[in-house]
Amino acid sequence: MTSEGIASDQTEAVLGDYDVIIIGAGPAGLSAGIYASRAGLECVILEKGVPGGQVITSPMIENYPGFAEVPGMKLMETMAEHARRYVDIKEGEEVLRVRAGEKFELGTSSGRYTCKAIILATGSSHRKLGVPGEEGMTGKGVSYCATCDGFFYKGKEVVVVGGGNTALTDALYLVSIGCKVTIIHRRAEFRADQHLQLSVKQHKIPVMMDTVAEEIVEGEEVTGIKLRNISTGVVKTMPVNGVFVAVGEVPSSQLAAELGLEMDPGGFITVDRSFRTSVPFVYAAGDVSGGIRQIVAAVHGGAAAALSCFEDLMNPYYRKI
Amino acid sequence: MTSEGIASDQTEAVLGDYDVIIIGAGPAGLSAGIYASRAGLECVILEKGVPGGQVITSPMIENYPGFAEVPGMKLMETMAEHARRYVDIKEGEEVLRVRAGEKFELGTSSGRYTCKAIILATGSSHRKLGVPGEEGMTGKGVSYCATCDGFFYKGKEVVVVGGGNTALTDALYLVSIGCKVTIIHRRAEFRADQHLQLSVKQHKIPVMMDTVAEEIVEGEEVTGIKLRNISTGVVKTMPVNGVFVAVGEVPSSQLAAELGLEMDPGGFITVDRSFRTSVPFVYAAGDVSGGIRQIVAAVHGGAAAALSCFEDLMNPYYRKI
């Protein structure tokens, strides 16, 4: 065995050869599996952990039409069960490297897979504040998605932490719902677009600049956040019911980079309306492809990617560049 | 009362003034209602018939993730009930005319509504063959969507009627699933793209040109289709389990035309990735906006349209042209 991936690849067992391999078993990957398999494609879903993606961290989902109120974990178990009727989900199977050629070759910790097409549904992760209390209170007052969880905080006192477009949009969203919102930002100026800044002013949303979160008060539910003004050094605890963290979203696009896919400056994969990427026979769906980071968008992306993949594999003129 | 819409409008009762009015209560409209209302927008859904859209005509849905097997009617009742938690659905309220101005004005048979923004989720309808047996056997062997219903016909004998891209894609899809497929086309040549025609040849799919459907044999399920060769005049009944009709889709885009929205040659409304149309404060989602005509696409479109609408209404620089 050499230390070079390519040479060692050749000696590894081929664990499977498929029409299409779907990477990731969140809502996008599961939907892709249902649609690809129903279209008659041989496919498999490779998931580095367990199915469900980020949704499983949500205590309650209220905006996936058809499920008025469902814990994220339960919804994703239901969706995974649905997908398993059609497609095998290999859990704990992380794709470590990918290479394009006559066929695509994927290397995992267990071995090697080959396929004619790939659907990337690798998701993204929320950038964290990294302060005490944050992890323990996630789902109990700490949220990374105003669109998802805002509704639970109607009439309550919340802070939004961040200064970009997402943070200001989230603040406006929460105000619109009827929350009492304060924006906490570590710098003296916002990065967000001018119109969002003006709108925040017009809505008279209180803003604390030069301020960082130091700790989220732990308990049954969030009751407060400890803040430090970095220019004055003053520390105080502000009583709040909710902390919306909006300091960035990190797409899991390492494999996309290996494949040379076009991405936006934030690392989200560029897709067209059919969820094709810039490389033939590679598709992307769900959070890694940007757009609104909602379950509805993920299931659509997965389905559309699978149908595009079917069309391309059937097209005798469509070839790898 | 004059016969002129505008003059008579002024004398009609204003039945409601909203931030956004959603037209149509299929999956796109219902999802838009959930998202718009959760964002704090005052909204209402106006539906000319009953909620559910085309989905309610599907006996069984298997590809909306989370519902492994559900009758179309049941799924849409569940979705409408979900939406009603957030938004009022006015049934039997057909929008007959719409006019842009300081605000949008919508005229229905009951009166007049005003709003700052509109989400069009008016859907589309399948062009029918117009032959005996077609209506009675819909859902019992006659289908207008191979992606939706193909899976039920695995290993069975089916025909696809039509000669365009949809018809040939459907035929390839059904072959991929494992159906025995014959294509029936009334002309001597296909309209479909070359690659689809070549693919049909390569898959050796039997084709009957110059042939029209005359009747679908009625019974508990479809057992045959009566065909006439229009050049020879020969009539014969072909035994089949399924008839996939793919002779065109007609978007319900009359209101879009009144608003001057950009549409494609088929009359489907042009939208960007955020489901904005070419006219500020007008959004479109679901079948009327083209794309894959699937429930997953509709719920995504509705949600994204509602969030875009929220952002635009919050944007102090965004104004009607």
mmCIF file of C-alpha atoms in Angstrom, chain A residues 27 30-31 34-35 37-41 62-69 75 78-79 82 85-86 146-152 154 169 172-177 194-196 198-199 202-203 269 271-273 275 286 289-292 294-301 303-304 307 310-311 314-317, chain B residues 27 30-31 34-35 37-41 62-69 75 78-79 82 85-86 146-152 154 169 172-177 194-196 198-199 202-203 269 271-273 275 286 289-292 294-301 303-304 307 310-311 314-317:
data_model
loop_
_atom_site.group_PDB
_atom_site.id
_atom_site.type_symbol
_atom_site.label_atom_id
_atom_site.label_comp_id
_atom_site.label_asym_id
_atom_site.label_seq_id
_atom_site.Cartn_x
_atom_site.Cartn_y
_atom_site.Cartn_z
ATOM 1 C CA PRO A 27 -34.100 15.282 3.344
ATOM 2 C CA LEU A 30 -33.585 10.706 0.906
ATOM 3 C CA SER A 31 -35.832 12.398 -1.635
ATOM 4 C CA ILE A 34 -36.882 7.786 -3.660
ATOM 5 C CA TYR A 35 -37.004 9.497 -7.044
ATOM 6 C CA SER A 37 -34.968 4.389 -7.556
ATOM 7 C CA ARG A 38 -38.542 4.899 -8.734
ATOM 8 C CA ALA A 39 -37.070 5.979 -12.088
ATOM 9 C CA GLY A 40 -35.398 2.571 -12.318
ATOM 10 C CA LEU A 41 -31.856 3.743 -11.539
ATOM 11 C CA GLU A 62 -44.074 22.997 11.919
ATOM 12 C CA ASN A 63 -43.419 24.072 8.349
ATOM 13 C CA TYR A 64 -43.111 20.893 6.320
ATOM 14 C CA PRO A 65 -46.555 20.784 4.701
ATOM 15 C CA GLY A 66 -48.507 17.745 5.818
ATOM 16 C CA PHE A 67 -46.864 17.524 9.228
ATOM 17 C CA ALA A 68 -48.421 20.253 11.365
ATOM 18 C CA GLU A 69 -46.210 19.496 14.370
ATOM 19 C CA LEU A 75 -39.958 13.350 10.779
ATOM 20 C CA THR A 78 -40.413 8.596 8.858
ATOM 21 C CA MET A 79 -38.687 9.949 5.759
ATOM 22 C CA HIS A 82 -40.033 5.851 3.306
ATOM 23 C CA ARG A 85 -38.638 1.055 0.620
ATOM 24 C CA TYR A 86 -36.695 2.006 -2.493
ATOM 25 C CA ALA A 146 -35.407 32.030 12.595
ATOM 26 C CA THR A 147 -37.606 30.826 9.723
ATOM 27 C CA CYS A 148 -37.844 27.396 11.370
ATOM 28 C CA ASP A 149 -38.161 28.275 15.033
ATOM 29 C CA GLY A 150 -39.190 31.933 15.186
ATOM 30 C CA PHE A 151 -42.873 31.167 15.511
ATOM 31 C CA PHE A 152 -42.326 29.570 18.935
ATOM 32 C CA LYS A 154 -44.135 35.081 19.389
ATOM 33 C CA THR A 169 -33.256 39.336 7.851
ATOM 34 C CA LEU A 172 -36.865 41.588 10.753
ATOM 35 C CA TYR A 173 -38.572 38.208 10.487
ATOM 36 C CA LEU A 174 -38.783 37.908 14.267
ATOM 37 C CA VAL A 175 -40.109 41.456 14.622
ATOM 38 C CA SER A 176 -42.722 40.714 11.989
ATOM 39 C CA ILE A 177 -43.850 37.697 14.024
ATOM 40 C CA GLN A 194 -27.977 48.760 2.987
ATOM 41 C CA HIS A 195 -31.688 48.073 2.579
ATOM 42 C CA LEU A 196 -31.621 45.647 5.501
ATOM 43 C CA LEU A 198 -32.334 50.854 6.781
ATOM 44 C CA SER A 199 -35.225 48.506 7.420
ATOM 45 C CA GLN A 202 -37.180 51.967 10.371
ATOM 46 C CA HIS A 203 -38.459 49.144 12.536
ATOM 47 C CA ILE A 269 -22.445 24.606 -5.026
ATOM 48 C CA VAL A 271 -26.819 24.573 -9.565
ATOM 49 C CA ASP A 272 -29.256 25.386 -12.351
ATOM 50 C CA ARG A 273 -33.018 25.046 -12.019
ATOM 51 C CA PHE A 275 -30.095 20.961 -9.938
ATOM 52 C CA GLY A 286 -30.221 20.576 -0.192
ATOM 53 C CA SER A 289 -26.551 23.980 -2.953
ATOM 54 C CA GLY A 290 -27.630 27.184 -1.162
ATOM 55 C CA GLY A 291 -31.088 28.730 -1.539
ATOM 56 C CA ILE A 292 -33.561 28.710 1.329
ATOM 57 C CA GLN A 294 -35.652 24.510 4.435
ATOM 58 C CA ILE A 295 -36.872 20.908 4.240
ATOM 59 C CA VAL A 296 -39.228 21.815 1.382
ATOM 60 C CA ALA A 297 -36.283 23.060 -0.680
ATOM 61 C CA ALA A 298 -34.224 19.957 0.103
ATOM 62 C CA VAL A 299 -36.874 17.431 -0.924
ATOM 63 C CA HIS A 300 -37.469 19.369 -4.129
ATOM 64 C CA GLY A 301 -33.758 19.567 -4.921
ATOM 65 C CA ALA A 303 -36.189 14.894 -6.522
ATOM 66 C CA ALA A 304 -35.243 17.263 -9.330
ATOM 67 C CA LEU A 307 -34.953 13.238 -12.464
ATOM 68 C CA PHE A 310 -32.278 9.962 -15.130
ATOM 69 C CA GLU A 311 -32.686 12.172 -18.197
ATOM 70 C CA MET A 314 -30.850 8.169 -20.908
ATOM 71 C CA ASN A 315 -29.458 10.774 -23.292
ATOM 72 C CA PRO A 316 -27.134 9.158 -25.832
ATOM 73 C CA TYR A 317 -25.616 12.542 -26.771
ATOM 74 C CA PRO B 27 -49.656 22.282 -2.484
ATOM 75 C CA LEU B 30 -50.953 25.976 0.948
ATOM 76 C CA SER B 31 -47.203 26.000 1.538
ATOM 77 C CA ILE B 34 -47.991 28.503 5.949
ATOM 78 C CA TYR B 35 -44.747 30.363 5.270
ATOM 79 C CA SER B 37 -48.356 33.668 7.818
ATOM 80 C CA ARG B 38 -45.482 32.330 9.938
ATOM 81 C CA ALA B 39 -43.446 35.295 8.677
ATOM 82 C CA GLY B 40 -46.068 37.610 10.159
ATOM 83 C CA LEU B 41 -47.673 38.643 6.877
ATOM 84 C CA GLU B 62 -45.877 7.508 -3.024
ATOM 85 C CA ASN B 63 -43.258 10.151 -3.703
ATOM 86 C CA TYR B 64 -43.889 12.962 -1.242
ATOM 87 C CA PRO B 65 -41.185 12.239 1.331
ATOM 88 C CA GLY B 66 -42.666 11.348 4.690
ATOM 89 C CA PHE B 67 -45.832 9.832 3.261
ATOM 90 C CA ALA B 68 -44.892 6.401 1.937
ATOM 91 C CA GLU B 69 -48.394 5.691 0.612
ATOM 92 C CA LEU B 75 -52.673 14.076 1.639
ATOM 93 C CA THR B 78 -53.917 16.901 5.767
ATOM 94 C CA MET B 79 -51.992 19.709 4.101
ATOM 95 C CA HIS B 82 -52.050 22.210 8.398
ATOM 96 C CA ARG B 85 -53.720 26.673 11.447
ATOM 97 C CA TYR B 86 -52.136 29.761 9.958
ATOM 98 C CA ALA B 146 -45.502 8.814 -15.498
ATOM 99 C CA THR B 147 -43.210 10.096 -12.729
ATOM 100 C CA CYS B 148 -46.110 9.942 -10.289
ATOM 101 C CA ASP B 149 -47.853 6.738 -11.289
ATOM 102 C CA GLY B 150 -45.343 4.734 -13.359
ATOM 103 C CA PHE B 151 -44.153 2.669 -10.425
ATOM 104 C CA PHE B 152 -47.576 1.013 -10.120
ATOM 105 C CA LYS B 154 -43.835 -2.291 -13.121
ATOM 106 C CA THR B 169 -39.312 11.006 -21.613
ATOM 107 C CA LEU B 172 -38.125 6.005 -21.372
ATOM 108 C CA TYR B 173 -39.017 6.403 -17.708
ATOM 109 C CA LEU B 174 -41.567 3.586 -17.914
ATOM 110 C CA VAL B 175 -39.108 1.320 -19.759
ATOM 111 C CA SER B 176 -36.502 2.050 -17.085
ATOM 112 C CA ILE B 177 -38.987 0.945 -14.429
ATOM 113 C CA GLN B 194 -33.420 14.340 -31.334
ATOM 114 C CA HIS B 195 -31.695 12.758 -28.337
ATOM 115 C CA LEU B 196 -35.004 11.484 -27.012
ATOM 116 C CA LEU B 198 -32.523 8.292 -30.626
ATOM 117 C CA SER B 199 -32.838 7.000 -27.084
ATOM 118 C CA GLN B 202 -31.828 2.472 -28.841
ATOM 119 C CA HIS B 203 -34.199 1.119 -26.218
ATOM 120 C CA ILE B 269 -44.718 31.894 -15.749
ATOM 121 C CA VAL B 271 -39.583 32.776 -12.191
ATOM 122 C CA ASP B 272 -36.094 33.158 -10.783
ATOM 123 C CA ARG B 273 -34.635 30.892 -8.131
ATOM 124 C CA PHE B 275 -39.774 32.450 -7.304
ATOM 125 C CA GLY B 286 -46.277 25.273 -8.408
ATOM 126 C CA SER B 289 -44.373 28.227 -12.932
ATOM 127 C CA GLY B 290 -43.171 25.154 -14.866
ATOM 128 C CA GLY B 291 -40.321 22.920 -13.712
ATOM 129 C CA ILE B 292 -40.966 19.382 -12.520
ATOM 130 C CA GLN B 294 -44.345 17.346 -8.499
ATOM 131 C CA ILE B 295 -45.660 18.058 -5.010
ATOM 132 C CA VAL B 296 -42.094 18.530 -3.713
ATOM 133 C CA ALA B 297 -41.514 21.307 -6.240
ATOM 134 C CA ALA B 298 -44.816 22.977 -5.396
ATOM 135 C CA VAL B 299 -44.267 23.104 -1.631
ATOM 136 C CA HIS B 300 -40.776 24.488 -2.199
ATOM 137 C CA GLY B 301 -41.994 27.110 -4.647
ATOM 138 C CA ALA B 303 -42.414 28.548 0.648
ATOM 139 C CA ALA B 304 -39.708 30.352 -1.308
ATOM 140 C CA LEU B 307 -40.116 34.266 1.979
ATOM 141 C CA PHE B 310 -41.582 38.900 3.062
ATOM 142 C CA GLU B 311 -38.115 40.181 2.157
ATOM 143 C CA MET B 314 -39.544 44.635 4.328
ATOM 144 C CA ASN B 315 -37.214 46.290 1.833
ATOM 145 C CA PRO B 316 -37.626 50.082 1.916
ATOM 146 C CA TYR B 317 -35.848 50.449 -1.450
#
